[in-house]
Amino acid sequence: MTYNLLIENIKKHIDLSSSEADSICEFFKLKTIKKKEFLLTQGTICKFEGFVVKGCFRTFTIDKKGNENTLYFAAKDWWLMDIDSFMNHKPSDLNIQALEDSEVLIISQKDKETLYAKIPSAEKLFRIMFQKSIVAWQRRIIRNHSLTAKERYNHFVEKYPKIASKLTDRQASSYLGITHEFLSKIKKQP
Amino acid sequence: MTYNLLIENIKKHIDLSSSEADSICEFFKLKTIKKKEFLLTQGTICKFEGFVVKGCFRTFTIDKKGNENTLYFAAKDWWLMDIDSFMNHKPSDLNIQALEDSEVLIISQKDKETLYAKIPSAEKLFRIMFQKSIVAWQRRIIRNHSLTAKERYNHFVEKYPKIASKLTDRQASSYLGITHEFLSKIKKQP
């Protein structure tokens, strides 16, 4: 059941035989995370890539003024990691915290390399997944530049209603790049 | 000479034999673009990926209020495209315009698919390039959230001095997501 969700996710990106999909799944181990626990903390090196099978995570950085800035949320059927720390073997600027009791399938950095070496279609799979990820980042930068804060808030709530419903105003505003007070003002507008 | 720059760029990402690198290069055609000419215009579908061998490009969107928002600049040794339009075969939200007389090596969408099919290491190459691209987008979102406009301006000028020197204040401010007037104010600060 847990692995079925991963297989379905993979098959959204590329055509794979069942045996190839099973081989990919063998590299992933299930990890259970309680609400408010951290999967990654700022300053440590991210040595894993994760796929959420239950629950929801928030990925955020704490800047030098002590403010939390949310980079993204990852709910069921989403991937998560700090790709910068993972690729460049450098201490992460990010925290990844469970917003509720969650489960995540984890592949270690070492196993990821073995996966690429042993299963050639994994290169195509992650090439396509990363392309889609760039599209999402590009769209977000365009929205940040060309939409008002209220339009960005409405877009977020309409596109990710389940995630939005789990958040405090402080968490949502730190994702939108606005203050908590400004979000309260926006929400009161007709 | 032109193709040497592409080969050197590819070899920064993965180890390749010379014959593999040559085979990849065969898919790229040189295109010359005069200053102010467009490689892509908003509303058309992006059917190419490009690698800049000379000059510099600006990628921007014009929002519904008529404001220009710059997504990124691409100088010599950089890749450029609208990955959203290219992947999803949808009209682009972007314009790609030459800031000066430029040359770019272009691979068509059809040839890109053939490249992946014929040269298996191309999957790894672009998987790694796309990972690096995500790292750059992630860092930019973090900077946008956690740095002041002045700090973002200083970072841009220090990291990309050659590009910054080619830009008008209006172009630089549209990249930083601030008004032209605010950039003038920042530049006057000590």
mmCIF file of C-alpha atoms in Angstrom:
data_model
loop_
_atom_site.group_PDB
_atom_site.id
_atom_site.type_symbol
_atom_site.label_atom_id
_atom_site.label_comp_id
_atom_site.label_asym_id
_atom_site.label_seq_id
_atom_site.Cartn_x
_atom_site.Cartn_y
_atom_site.Cartn_z
ATOM 1 C CA MET A 1 0.000 0.000 0.000
ATOM 2 C CA THR A 2 2.750 2.407 1.070
ATOM 3 C CA TYR A 3 4.914 1.462 -1.895
ATOM 4 C CA ASN A 4 1.937 1.521 -4.293
ATOM 5 C CA LEU A 5 1.728 5.293 -3.864
ATOM 6 C CA LEU A 6 5.409 5.606 -4.809
ATOM 7 C CA ILE A 7 4.943 3.332 -7.837
ATOM 8 C CA GLU A 8 1.921 5.341 -8.993
ATOM 9 C CA ASN A 9 3.900 8.562 -8.576
ATOM 10 C CA ILE A 10 6.830 7.210 -10.600
ATOM 11 C CA LYS A 11 4.503 6.005 -13.356
ATOM 12 C CA LYS A 12 3.095 9.534 -13.707
ATOM 13 C CA HIS A 13 6.545 10.585 -14.937
ATOM 14 C CA ILE A 14 7.767 7.678 -17.098
ATOM 15 C CA ASP A 15 6.646 4.295 -18.414
ATOM 16 C CA LEU A 16 8.233 1.544 -16.356
ATOM 17 C CA SER A 17 7.863 -2.212 -16.208
ATOM 18 C CA SER A 18 6.547 -3.540 -12.893
ATOM 19 C CA SER A 19 9.884 -5.196 -12.178
ATOM 20 C CA GLU A 20 11.756 -1.914 -12.751
ATOM 21 C CA ALA A 21 9.318 -0.070 -10.476
ATOM 22 C CA ASP A 22 9.753 -2.764 -7.799
ATOM 23 C CA SER A 23 13.542 -2.514 -8.102
ATOM 24 C CA ILE A 24 13.386 1.261 -7.554
ATOM 25 C CA CYS A 25 11.117 0.813 -4.512
ATOM 26 C CA GLU A 26 13.599 -1.547 -2.870
ATOM 27 C CA PHE A 27 15.938 1.407 -2.317
ATOM 28 C CA PHE A 28 13.398 3.253 -0.158
ATOM 29 C CA LYS A 29 12.839 2.716 3.578
ATOM 30 C CA LEU A 30 9.779 3.860 5.512
ATOM 31 C CA LYS A 31 10.289 6.441 8.237
ATOM 32 C CA THR A 32 7.644 7.586 10.710
ATOM 33 C CA ILE A 33 7.774 11.163 11.961
ATOM 34 C CA LYS A 34 5.628 12.568 14.733
ATOM 35 C CA LYS A 35 3.985 16.007 14.523
ATOM 36 C CA LYS A 36 6.529 18.834 15.073
ATOM 37 C CA GLU A 37 9.527 16.449 14.712
ATOM 38 C CA PHE A 38 12.245 17.362 12.235
ATOM 39 C CA LEU A 39 13.364 15.310 9.236
ATOM 40 C CA LEU A 40 16.211 17.806 8.661
ATOM 41 C CA THR A 41 17.601 20.664 10.736
ATOM 42 C CA GLN A 42 19.439 23.753 9.513
ATOM 43 C CA GLY A 43 23.223 23.283 9.725
ATOM 44 C CA THR A 44 23.231 19.516 9.101
ATOM 45 C CA ILE A 45 23.915 17.899 5.728
ATOM 46 C CA CYS A 46 20.902 16.491 3.897
ATOM 47 C CA LYS A 47 21.830 12.912 3.049
ATOM 48 C CA PHE A 48 18.442 11.718 1.859
ATOM 49 C CA GLU A 49 15.642 12.289 -0.591
ATOM 50 C CA GLY A 50 12.097 11.620 0.623
ATOM 51 C CA PHE A 51 8.656 10.829 -0.754
ATOM 52 C CA VAL A 52 5.704 11.638 1.515
ATOM 53 C CA VAL A 53 3.183 8.815 1.894
ATOM 54 C CA LYS A 54 1.218 10.289 4.807
ATOM 55 C CA GLY A 55 0.946 13.673 6.488
ATOM 56 C CA CYS A 56 2.526 16.970 5.584
ATOM 57 C CA PHE A 57 5.877 18.740 5.986
ATOM 58 C CA ARG A 58 7.027 22.334 6.010
ATOM 59 C CA THR A 59 10.453 23.276 4.685
ATOM 60 C CA PHE A 60 11.720 26.582 6.030
ATOM 61 C CA THR A 61 14.833 28.602 6.758
ATOM 62 C CA ILE A 62 15.460 30.847 9.754
ATOM 63 C CA ASP A 63 17.210 34.010 8.634
ATOM 64 C CA LYS A 64 19.756 36.012 10.623
ATOM 65 C CA LYS A 65 17.002 38.181 12.104
ATOM 66 C CA GLY A 66 15.310 35.048 13.439
ATOM 67 C CA ASN A 67 12.419 35.135 10.966
ATOM 68 C CA GLU A 68 11.102 31.897 9.501
ATOM 69 C CA ASN A 69 10.833 31.831 5.700
ATOM 70 C CA THR A 70 8.921 28.898 4.268
ATOM 71 C CA LEU A 71 10.342 27.481 1.053
ATOM 72 C CA TYR A 72 7.653 24.885 0.378
ATOM 73 C CA PHE A 73 5.177 22.437 1.858
ATOM 74 C CA ALA A 74 5.151 18.742 0.970
ATOM 75 C CA ALA A 75 1.987 16.693 1.502
ATOM 76 C CA LYS A 76 1.170 13.088 0.543
ATOM 77 C CA ASP A 77 2.475 12.177 -2.950
ATOM 78 C CA TRP A 78 5.167 14.906 -2.908
ATOM 79 C CA TRP A 79 8.941 14.670 -2.888
ATOM 80 C CA LEU A 80 11.114 16.565 -0.424
ATOM 81 C CA MET A 81 14.776 17.190 0.350
ATOM 82 C CA ASP A 82 17.298 20.013 0.433
ATOM 83 C CA ILE A 83 18.721 19.497 -3.042
ATOM 84 C CA ASP A 84 21.406 22.170 -2.491
ATOM 85 C CA SER A 85 22.813 20.463 0.617
ATOM 86 C CA PHE A 86 22.339 16.971 -0.913
ATOM 87 C CA MET A 87 24.205 17.812 -4.147
ATOM 88 C CA ASN A 88 26.905 20.028 -2.733
ATOM 89 C CA HIS A 89 27.494 18.159 0.539
ATOM 90 C CA LYS A 90 27.157 21.408 2.480
ATOM 91 C CA PRO A 91 25.283 22.179 5.706
ATOM 92 C CA SER A 92 21.644 22.842 4.933
ATOM 93 C CA ASP A 93 19.982 26.258 5.239
ATOM 94 C CA LEU A 94 16.687 24.435 5.716
ATOM 95 C CA ASN A 95 14.568 22.785 8.356
ATOM 96 C CA ILE A 96 12.053 20.124 7.334
ATOM 97 C CA GLN A 97 9.394 19.696 10.021
ATOM 98 C CA ALA A 98 6.276 17.506 10.157
ATOM 99 C CA LEU A 99 3.084 19.562 10.455
ATOM 100 C CA GLU A 100 1.252 16.410 11.608
ATOM 101 C CA ASP A 101 2.051 12.723 12.229
ATOM 102 C CA SER A 102 3.641 11.683 8.933
ATOM 103 C CA GLU A 103 5.314 8.878 7.018
ATOM 104 C CA VAL A 104 7.980 9.277 4.408
ATOM 105 C CA LEU A 105 9.849 6.860 2.146
ATOM 106 C CA ILE A 106 13.536 7.713 2.337
ATOM 107 C CA ILE A 107 16.380 6.942 -0.039
ATOM 108 C CA SER A 108 19.894 7.632 1.230
ATOM 109 C CA GLN A 109 22.423 9.572 -0.813
ATOM 110 C CA LYS A 110 24.532 6.425 -1.250
ATOM 111 C CA ASP A 111 21.549 4.374 -2.400
ATOM 112 C CA LYS A 112 20.545 7.132 -4.811
ATOM 113 C CA GLU A 113 23.919 6.806 -6.542
ATOM 114 C CA THR A 114 23.539 3.005 -6.650
ATOM 115 C CA LEU A 115 20.029 3.440 -8.050
ATOM 116 C CA TYR A 116 21.331 5.580 -10.938
ATOM 117 C CA ALA A 117 24.128 3.093 -11.608
ATOM 118 C CA LYS A 118 21.956 -0.034 -11.500
ATOM 119 C CA ILE A 119 18.686 1.146 -13.042
ATOM 120 C CA PRO A 120 19.329 3.294 -16.119
ATOM 121 C CA SER A 121 15.690 4.438 -16.369
ATOM 122 C CA ALA A 122 16.127 6.181 -12.985
ATOM 123 C CA GLU A 123 18.161 8.855 -14.801
ATOM 124 C CA LYS A 124 15.203 9.587 -17.082
ATOM 125 C CA LEU A 125 12.759 9.465 -14.162
ATOM 126 C CA PHE A 126 14.636 12.046 -12.105
ATOM 127 C CA ARG A 127 15.552 14.136 -15.176
ATOM 128 C CA ILE A 128 11.819 14.497 -15.871
ATOM 129 C CA MET A 129 10.926 15.053 -12.211
ATOM 130 C CA PHE A 130 13.573 17.769 -11.935
ATOM 131 C CA GLN A 131 12.283 19.437 -15.125
ATOM 132 C CA LYS A 132 8.820 19.589 -13.557
ATOM 133 C CA SER A 133 10.319 20.987 -10.390
ATOM 134 C CA ILE A 134 12.043 23.793 -12.340
ATOM 135 C CA VAL A 135 8.714 24.614 -13.991
ATOM 136 C CA ALA A 136 7.152 24.969 -10.518
ATOM 137 C CA TRP A 137 9.983 27.241 -9.267
ATOM 138 C CA GLN A 138 9.850 29.353 -12.427
ATOM 139 C CA ARG A 139 6.077 29.807 -12.114
ATOM 140 C CA ARG A 140 6.488 30.787 -8.474
ATOM 141 C CA ILE A 141 9.087 33.473 -9.239
ATOM 142 C CA ILE A 142 6.833 34.825 -12.005
ATOM 143 C CA ARG A 143 3.868 34.931 -9.593
ATOM 144 C CA ASN A 144 5.999 36.622 -6.919
ATOM 145 C CA HIS A 145 6.984 39.323 -9.403
ATOM 146 C CA SER A 146 3.733 39.870 -11.255
ATOM 147 C CA LEU A 147 0.893 39.142 -8.811
ATOM 148 C CA THR A 148 -0.190 41.123 -5.780
ATOM 149 C CA ALA A 149 0.068 39.482 -2.345
ATOM 150 C CA LYS A 150 -3.711 38.976 -2.320
ATOM 151 C CA GLU A 151 -3.622 37.298 -5.744
ATOM 152 C CA ARG A 152 -0.773 35.037 -4.562
ATOM 153 C CA TYR A 153 -2.699 34.110 -1.423
ATOM 154 C CA ASN A 154 -5.829 33.284 -3.468
ATOM 155 C CA HIS A 155 -3.761 31.206 -5.903
ATOM 156 C CA PHE A 156 -2.211 29.232 -3.031
ATOM 157 C CA VAL A 157 -5.540 28.529 -1.310
ATOM 158 C CA GLU A 158 -7.242 27.528 -4.583
ATOM 159 C CA LYS A 159 -4.386 25.337 -5.793
ATOM 160 C CA TYR A 160 -3.500 23.668 -2.480
ATOM 161 C CA PRO A 161 -6.690 23.777 -0.374
ATOM 162 C CA LYS A 162 -5.735 20.733 1.747
ATOM 163 C CA ILE A 163 -2.314 22.136 2.650
ATOM 164 C CA ALA A 164 -3.684 25.651 3.223
ATOM 165 C CA SER A 165 -6.243 24.263 5.689
ATOM 166 C CA LYS A 166 -3.470 22.771 7.876
ATOM 167 C CA LEU A 167 -1.536 26.030 8.269
ATOM 168 C CA THR A 168 -1.431 28.808 10.799
ATOM 169 C CA ASP A 169 -1.503 32.328 9.334
ATOM 170 C CA ARG A 170 2.118 32.701 10.367
ATOM 171 C CA GLN A 171 3.145 29.638 8.323
ATOM 172 C CA ALA A 172 1.129 30.707 5.263
ATOM 173 C CA SER A 173 2.476 34.286 5.358
ATOM 174 C CA SER A 174 6.073 33.031 5.634
ATOM 175 C CA TYR A 175 5.496 31.048 2.408
ATOM 176 C CA LEU A 176 3.971 34.016 0.582
ATOM 177 C CA GLY A 177 6.834 36.282 1.629
ATOM 178 C CA ILE A 178 4.592 38.736 3.470
ATOM 179 C CA THR A 179 4.108 39.607 7.127
ATOM 180 C CA HIS A 180 1.578 37.892 9.322
ATOM 181 C CA GLU A 181 -0.184 41.236 9.840
ATOM 182 C CA PHE A 182 -0.439 41.846 6.101
ATOM 183 C CA LEU A 183 -1.960 38.380 5.556
ATOM 184 C CA SER A 184 -4.600 39.126 8.216
ATOM 185 C CA LYS A 185 -5.446 42.358 6.376
ATOM 186 C CA ILE A 186 -5.682 40.537 3.012
ATOM 187 C CA LYS A 187 -7.978 37.863 4.440
ATOM 188 C CA LYS A 188 -10.392 40.549 5.687
ATOM 189 C CA GLN A 189 -10.661 42.120 2.217
ATOM 190 C CA PRO A 190 -13.755 41.124 0.188
ATOM 191 C CA MET B 1 35.793 27.122 -31.177
ATOM 192 C CA THR B 2 32.049 27.673 -30.856
ATOM 193 C CA TYR B 3 31.449 24.008 -30.113
ATOM 194 C CA ASN B 4 34.463 23.825 -27.781
ATOM 195 C CA LEU B 5 32.646 26.068 -25.311
ATOM 196 C CA LEU B 6 29.653 23.693 -25.361
ATOM 197 C CA ILE B 7 31.919 20.661 -24.881
ATOM 198 C CA GLU B 8 33.693 22.337 -21.963
ATOM 199 C CA ASN B 9 30.339 23.200 -20.412
ATOM 200 C CA ILE B 10 29.071 19.613 -20.751
ATOM 201 C CA LYS B 11 32.270 18.234 -19.236
ATOM 202 C CA LYS B 12 31.749 20.406 -16.155
ATOM 203 C CA HIS B 13 28.655 18.306 -15.418
ATOM 204 C CA ILE B 14 29.628 14.735 -16.375
ATOM 205 C CA ASP B 15 32.573 12.705 -17.645
ATOM 206 C CA LEU B 16 32.147 12.044 -21.350
ATOM 207 C CA SER B 17 34.311 10.504 -24.049
ATOM 208 C CA SER B 18 35.264 12.888 -26.852
ATOM 209 C CA SER B 19 33.165 10.916 -29.322
ATOM 210 C CA GLU B 20 30.097 11.167 -27.051
ATOM 211 C CA ALA B 21 30.643 14.917 -26.635
ATOM 212 C CA ASP B 22 30.990 15.296 -30.419
ATOM 213 C CA SER B 23 27.789 13.300 -30.964
ATOM 214 C CA ILE B 24 25.900 15.609 -28.590
ATOM 215 C CA CYS B 25 27.265 18.705 -30.358
ATOM 216 C CA GLU B 26 25.997 17.483 -33.725
ATOM 217 C CA PHE B 27 22.451 18.128 -32.544
ATOM 218 C CA PHE B 28 23.101 21.856 -32.011
ATOM 219 C CA LYS B 29 22.914 24.545 -34.731
ATOM 220 C CA LEU B 30 24.428 28.012 -34.432
ATOM 221 C CA LYS B 31 22.031 30.962 -34.516
ATOM 222 C CA THR B 32 23.068 34.610 -34.674
ATOM 223 C CA ILE B 33 20.832 37.186 -32.974
ATOM 224 C CA LYS B 34 21.245 40.927 -33.285
ATOM 225 C CA LYS B 35 20.939 43.254 -30.288
ATOM 226 C CA LYS B 36 17.276 43.743 -29.255
ATOM 227 C CA GLU B 37 16.077 40.831 -31.440
ATOM 228 C CA PHE B 38 13.942 38.128 -29.827
ATOM 229 C CA LEU B 39 14.770 34.431 -29.587
ATOM 230 C CA LEU B 40 11.292 33.799 -28.114
ATOM 231 C CA THR B 41 8.212 35.986 -27.784
ATOM 232 C CA GLN B 42 5.426 35.684 -25.212
ATOM 233 C CA GLY B 43 2.463 33.703 -26.607
ATOM 234 C CA THR B 44 4.499 31.426 -28.894
ATOM 235 C CA ILE B 45 5.571 27.886 -27.989
ATOM 236 C CA CYS B 46 9.222 27.414 -27.051
ATOM 237 C CA LYS B 47 10.451 24.590 -29.285
ATOM 238 C CA PHE B 48 14.154 24.862 -28.517
ATOM 239 C CA GLU B 49 16.791 24.812 -25.830
ATOM 240 C CA GLY B 50 19.772 27.134 -26.254
ATOM 241 C CA PHE B 51 23.354 27.492 -25.064
ATOM 242 C CA VAL B 52 24.851 30.991 -25.267
ATOM 243 C CA VAL B 53 28.286 31.164 -26.927
ATOM 244 C CA LYS B 54 28.455 34.943 -27.315
ATOM 245 C CA GLY B 55 26.568 37.932 -25.933
ATOM 246 C CA CYS B 56 23.805 38.081 -23.371
ATOM 247 C CA PHE B 57 20.049 37.554 -23.192
ATOM 248 C CA ARG B 58 17.267 38.745 -20.916
ATOM 249 C CA THR B 59 14.266 36.528 -20.196
ATOM 250 C CA PHE B 60 11.214 38.453 -19.033
ATOM 251 C CA THR B 61 7.456 38.401 -18.835
ATOM 252 C CA ILE B 62 5.091 41.321 -19.351
ATOM 253 C CA ASP B 63 2.295 41.173 -16.779
ATOM 254 C CA LYS B 64 -1.311 42.269 -17.277
ATOM 255 C CA LYS B 65 -0.492 45.782 -16.049
ATOM 256 C CA GLY B 66 2.183 46.066 -18.747
ATOM 257 C CA ASN B 67 5.133 45.797 -16.343
ATOM 258 C CA GLU B 68 8.230 43.843 -17.373
ATOM 259 C CA ASN B 69 9.408 41.230 -14.850
ATOM 260 C CA THR B 70 12.817 39.730 -15.532
ATOM 261 C CA LEU B 71 13.124 36.026 -14.783
ATOM 262 C CA TYR B 72 16.815 35.652 -15.542
ATOM 263 C CA PHE B 73 19.751 36.754 -17.651
ATOM 264 C CA ALA B 74 21.856 34.337 -19.703
ATOM 265 C CA ALA B 75 25.388 35.307 -20.749
ATOM 266 C CA LYS B 76 28.122 33.280 -22.493
ATOM 267 C CA ASP B 77 28.341 29.697 -21.168
ATOM 268 C CA TRP B 78 24.729 29.689 -19.892
ATOM 269 C CA TRP B 79 21.694 27.687 -21.004
ATOM 270 C CA LEU B 80 18.349 29.282 -21.806
ATOM 271 C CA MET B 81 14.804 28.300 -22.740
ATOM 272 C CA ASP B 82 11.272 28.454 -21.384
ATOM 273 C CA ILE B 83 11.191 24.998 -19.817
ATOM 274 C CA ASP B 84 7.473 25.345 -18.930
ATOM 275 C CA SER B 85 6.431 26.025 -22.531
ATOM 276 C CA PHE B 86 8.946 23.472 -23.902
ATOM 277 C CA MET B 87 7.758 20.634 -21.632
ATOM 278 C CA ASN B 88 4.062 21.368 -21.628
ATOM 279 C CA HIS B 89 3.741 22.520 -25.260
ATOM 280 C CA LYS B 90 1.913 25.630 -24.140
ATOM 281 C CA PRO B 91 2.292 29.253 -25.258
ATOM 282 C CA SER B 92 5.161 30.859 -23.384
ATOM 283 C CA ASP B 93 4.737 33.580 -20.755
ATOM 284 C CA LEU B 94 8.273 34.690 -21.559
ATOM 285 C CA ASN B 95 10.243 36.854 -23.952
ATOM 286 C CA ILE B 96 13.903 36.085 -24.577
ATOM 287 C CA GLN B 97 15.673 39.130 -26.010
ATOM 288 C CA ALA B 98 19.327 39.725 -26.907
ATOM 289 C CA LEU B 99 20.874 42.559 -24.862
ATOM 290 C CA GLU B 100 23.715 42.770 -27.428
ATOM 291 C CA ASP B 101 24.754 41.002 -30.664
ATOM 292 C CA SER B 102 24.748 37.349 -29.618
ATOM 293 C CA GLU B 103 25.231 33.781 -30.775
ATOM 294 C CA VAL B 104 23.465 30.761 -29.411
ATOM 295 C CA LEU B 105 23.674 27.032 -30.109
ATOM 296 C CA ILE B 106 20.137 25.735 -30.508
ATOM 297 C CA ILE B 107 18.739 22.227 -30.188
ATOM 298 C CA SER B 108 15.169 21.704 -31.387
ATOM 299 C CA GLN B 109 12.596 19.911 -29.265
ATOM 300 C CA LYS B 110 12.512 17.012 -31.757
ATOM 301 C CA ASP B 111 16.303 16.694 -31.740
ATOM 302 C CA LYS B 112 16.342 16.814 -27.933
ATOM 303 C CA GLU B 113 14.128 13.716 -27.836
ATOM 304 C CA THR B 114 16.375 11.985 -30.395
ATOM 305 C CA LEU B 115 19.415 12.959 -28.316
ATOM 306 C CA TYR B 116 17.953 11.290 -25.210
ATOM 307 C CA ALA B 117 17.055 8.184 -27.227
ATOM 308 C CA LYS B 118 20.405 7.848 -28.994
ATOM 309 C CA ILE B 119 22.891 8.968 -26.345
ATOM 310 C CA PRO B 120 22.034 7.476 -22.946
ATOM 311 C CA SER B 121 24.522 9.701 -21.087
ATOM 312 C CA ALA B 122 22.469 12.739 -22.173
ATOM 313 C CA GLU B 123 19.870 11.727 -19.568
ATOM 314 C CA LYS B 124 22.502 11.934 -16.829
ATOM 315 C CA LEU B 125 23.877 15.196 -18.232
ATOM 316 C CA PHE B 126 20.531 16.975 -18.203
ATOM 317 C CA ARG B 127 19.472 15.337 -14.913
ATOM 318 C CA ILE B 128 22.540 16.893 -13.283
ATOM 319 C CA MET B 129 22.118 20.232 -15.086
ATOM 320 C CA PHE B 130 18.484 20.410 -13.968
ATOM 321 C CA GLN B 131 19.487 19.599 -10.362
ATOM 322 C CA LYS B 132 21.892 22.546 -10.452
ATOM 323 C CA SER B 133 19.175 24.724 -11.902
ATOM 324 C CA ILE B 134 16.807 23.818 -9.023
ATOM 325 C CA VAL B 135 19.567 24.720 -6.551
ATOM 326 C CA ALA B 136 19.828 28.159 -8.198
ATOM 327 C CA TRP B 137 16.039 28.741 -8.085
ATOM 328 C CA GLN B 138 15.864 27.578 -4.462
ATOM 329 C CA ARG B 139 18.677 29.918 -3.432
ATOM 330 C CA ARG B 140 16.963 32.786 -5.232
ATOM 331 C CA ILE B 141 13.635 32.221 -3.449
ATOM 332 C CA ILE B 142 15.487 32.054 -0.109
ATOM 333 C CA ARG B 143 17.311 35.330 -0.909
ATOM 334 C CA ASN B 144 14.043 36.972 -1.975
ATOM 335 C CA HIS B 145 12.465 36.023 1.346
ATOM 336 C CA SER B 146 15.323 36.599 3.734
ATOM 337 C CA LEU B 147 17.456 39.440 2.307
ATOM 338 C CA THR B 148 16.615 43.107 1.995
ATOM 339 C CA ALA B 149 16.406 44.620 -1.499
ATOM 340 C CA LYS B 150 19.793 46.293 -0.956
ATOM 341 C CA GLU B 151 21.388 42.988 0.074
ATOM 342 C CA ARG B 152 19.866 41.295 -3.004
ATOM 343 C CA TYR B 153 21.183 44.056 -5.260
ATOM 344 C CA ASN B 154 24.681 43.772 -3.751
ATOM 345 C CA HIS B 155 24.622 39.985 -4.138
ATOM 346 C CA PHE B 156 23.639 40.300 -7.801
ATOM 347 C CA VAL B 157 26.325 42.870 -8.631
ATOM 348 C CA GLU B 158 29.026 40.894 -6.791
ATOM 349 C CA LYS B 159 28.067 37.512 -8.249
ATOM 350 C CA TYR B 160 27.386 38.642 -11.834
ATOM 351 C CA PRO B 161 29.453 41.803 -12.371
ATOM 352 C CA LYS B 162 29.690 41.343 -16.150
ATOM 353 C CA ILE B 163 25.943 40.960 -16.584
ATOM 354 C CA ALA B 164 25.157 43.773 -14.128
ATOM 355 C CA SER B 165 27.386 46.139 -16.111
ATOM 356 C CA LYS B 166 25.319 45.574 -19.278
ATOM 357 C CA LEU B 167 21.960 46.455 -17.685
ATOM 358 C CA THR B 168 19.866 49.558 -17.390
ATOM 359 C CA ASP B 169 18.497 50.262 -13.896
ATOM 360 C CA ARG B 170 15.064 49.350 -15.183
ATOM 361 C CA GLN B 171 16.264 45.893 -16.278
ATOM 362 C CA ALA B 172 18.119 45.240 -13.011
ATOM 363 C CA SER B 173 15.174 46.366 -10.852
ATOM 364 C CA SER B 174 12.760 44.151 -12.809
ATOM 365 C CA TYR B 175 15.029 41.189 -11.950
ATOM 366 C CA LEU B 176 15.219 42.084 -8.272
ATOM 367 C CA GLY B 177 11.445 42.489 -8.041
ATOM 368 C CA ILE B 178 11.625 46.126 -6.955
ATOM 369 C CA THR B 179 10.693 49.408 -8.617
ATOM 370 C CA HIS B 180 13.131 51.413 -10.676
ATOM 371 C CA GLU B 181 12.780 54.295 -8.209
ATOM 372 C CA PHE B 182 13.596 52.044 -5.244
ATOM 373 C CA LEU B 183 16.721 50.752 -6.987
ATOM 374 C CA SER B 184 17.894 54.357 -7.567
ATOM 375 C CA LYS B 185 17.396 55.034 -3.845
ATOM 376 C CA ILE B 186 19.338 51.867 -2.863
ATOM 377 C CA LYS B 187 22.245 52.759 -5.152
ATOM 378 C CA LYS B 188 22.594 56.154 -3.472
ATOM 379 C CA GLN B 189 22.872 54.563 -0.012
ATOM 380 C CA PRO B 190 26.408 54.160 1.371
#
